[in-house]
Amino acid sequence: MPKMKTKSGAKKRFKVTATGKIKSAQAGKRHGMIKRTTKFIRDARGTTVLSVADTKIVKKYMPYAR
């Protein structure tokens, strides 16, 4: 069998934690920040862990991620 391919976009955007969860950047912070509340901007700092449903999708994109 040939090797499975990793989605290039997924490997740039997501990291896998030691427990197998998927870490990603916070959504909604690229533009239009003036209309966002200060609370939203503060809460959306750093990274977040994806939900279980989204984790299943992303793990299919990265078959060799550990």
PDB file of C-alpha atoms in Angstrom:
ATOM      1  CA  MET A   1       0.000   0.000   0.000  1.00  0.00           C
ATOM      2  CA  PRO A   2       1.243   3.520  -0.707  1.00  0.00           C
ATOM      3  CA  LYS A   3       1.627   6.003   2.095  1.00  0.00           C
ATOM      4  CA  MET A   4      -1.410   8.101   3.004  1.00  0.00           C
ATOM      5  CA  LYS A   5      -1.083  11.821   2.399  1.00  0.00           C
ATOM      6  CA  THR A   6      -1.394  14.469   5.083  1.00  0.00           C
ATOM      7  CA  LYS A   7      -3.480  17.534   4.237  1.00  0.00           C
ATOM      8  CA  SER A   8      -1.000  20.412   3.978  1.00  0.00           C
ATOM      9  CA  GLY A   9      -3.429  22.944   5.405  1.00  0.00           C
ATOM     10  CA  ALA A  10      -4.119  20.779   8.445  1.00  0.00           C
ATOM     11  CA  LYS A  11      -0.477  20.261   9.369  1.00  0.00           C
ATOM     12  CA  LYS A  12       0.059  24.034   9.306  1.00  0.00           C
ATOM     13  CA  ARG A  13      -2.982  24.834  11.450  1.00  0.00           C
ATOM     14  CA  PHE A  14      -3.225  22.075  14.064  1.00  0.00           C
ATOM     15  CA  LYS A  15      -0.997  20.383  16.636  1.00  0.00           C
ATOM     16  CA  VAL A  16      -1.691  17.154  18.517  1.00  0.00           C
ATOM     17  CA  THR A  17      -1.266  17.191  22.300  1.00  0.00           C
ATOM     18  CA  ALA A  18       0.298  14.344  24.269  1.00  0.00           C
ATOM     19  CA  THR A  19      -3.171  13.050  25.206  1.00  0.00           C
ATOM     20  CA  GLY A  20      -4.311  13.051  21.566  1.00  0.00           C
ATOM     21  CA  LYS A  21      -6.401  16.205  21.590  1.00  0.00           C
ATOM     22  CA  ILE A  22      -6.121  18.730  18.771  1.00  0.00           C
ATOM     23  CA  LYS A  23      -4.876  22.235  19.529  1.00  0.00           C
ATOM     24  CA  SER A  24      -5.666  25.175  17.230  1.00  0.00           C
ATOM     25  CA  ALA A  25      -5.642  28.953  17.105  1.00  0.00           C
ATOM     26  CA  GLN A  26      -8.696  30.855  18.285  1.00  0.00           C
ATOM     27  CA  ALA A  27     -11.256  31.614  15.579  1.00  0.00           C
ATOM     28  CA  GLY A  28     -12.578  35.059  14.707  1.00  0.00           C
ATOM     29  CA  LYS A  29      -9.477  37.166  15.278  1.00  0.00           C
ATOM     30  CA  ARG A  30      -8.216  37.910  11.757  1.00  0.00           C
ATOM     31  CA  HIS A  31     -10.062  41.144  11.014  1.00  0.00           C
ATOM     32  CA  GLY A  32     -12.991  43.262  12.214  1.00  0.00           C
ATOM     33  CA  MET A  33     -11.582  43.499  15.723  1.00  0.00           C
ATOM     34  CA  ILE A  34     -13.121  46.930  16.341  1.00  0.00           C
ATOM     35  CA  LYS A  35     -16.609  45.466  16.434  1.00  0.00           C
ATOM     36  CA  ARG A  36     -15.570  42.675  18.834  1.00  0.00           C
ATOM     37  CA  THR A  37     -16.043  43.176  22.539  1.00  0.00           C
ATOM     38  CA  THR A  38     -13.057  43.496  24.849  1.00  0.00           C
ATOM     39  CA  LYS A  39     -14.243  40.353  26.639  1.00  0.00           C
ATOM     40  CA  PHE A  40     -14.231  38.382  23.367  1.00  0.00           C
ATOM     41  CA  ILE A  41     -10.708  39.529  22.498  1.00  0.00           C
ATOM     42  CA  ARG A  42      -9.452  38.701  25.991  1.00  0.00           C
ATOM     43  CA  ASP A  43     -11.078  35.243  26.014  1.00  0.00           C
ATOM     44  CA  ALA A  44      -9.783  34.439  22.528  1.00  0.00           C
ATOM     45  CA  ARG A  45      -6.087  34.757  23.382  1.00  0.00           C
ATOM     46  CA  GLY A  46      -3.695  31.924  22.691  1.00  0.00           C
ATOM     47  CA  THR A  47      -4.930  28.536  21.532  1.00  0.00           C
ATOM     48  CA  THR A  48      -7.920  26.312  22.159  1.00  0.00           C
ATOM     49  CA  VAL A  49      -8.682  22.589  22.102  1.00  0.00           C
ATOM     50  CA  LEU A  50     -11.096  21.418  19.413  1.00  0.00           C
ATOM     51  CA  SER A  51     -14.363  19.687  20.239  1.00  0.00           C
ATOM     52  CA  VAL A  52     -14.618  15.893  19.980  1.00  0.00           C
ATOM     53  CA  ALA A  53     -16.578  16.093  16.713  1.00  0.00           C
ATOM     54  CA  ASP A  54     -14.012  18.394  15.090  1.00  0.00           C
ATOM     55  CA  THR A  55     -11.140  16.296  16.437  1.00  0.00           C
ATOM     56  CA  LYS A  56     -12.395  13.245  14.528  1.00  0.00           C
ATOM     57  CA  ILE A  57     -12.439  15.231  11.283  1.00  0.00           C
ATOM     58  CA  VAL A  58      -8.954  16.712  11.744  1.00  0.00           C
ATOM     59  CA  LYS A  59      -7.399  13.377  12.704  1.00  0.00           C
ATOM     60  CA  LYS A  60      -8.464  11.972   9.324  1.00  0.00           C
ATOM     61  CA  TYR A  61      -6.505  14.779   7.670  1.00  0.00           C
ATOM     62  CA  MET A  62      -3.329  13.861   9.587  1.00  0.00           C
ATOM     63  CA  PRO A  63      -3.032  10.076   9.583  1.00  0.00           C
ATOM     64  CA  TYR A  64       0.527  10.012  10.962  1.00  0.00           C
ATOM     65  CA  ALA A  65       0.166  12.634  13.705  1.00  0.00           C
ATOM     66  CA  ARG A  66       0.801  11.192  17.150  1.00  0.00           C
TER      67      ARG A  66
END
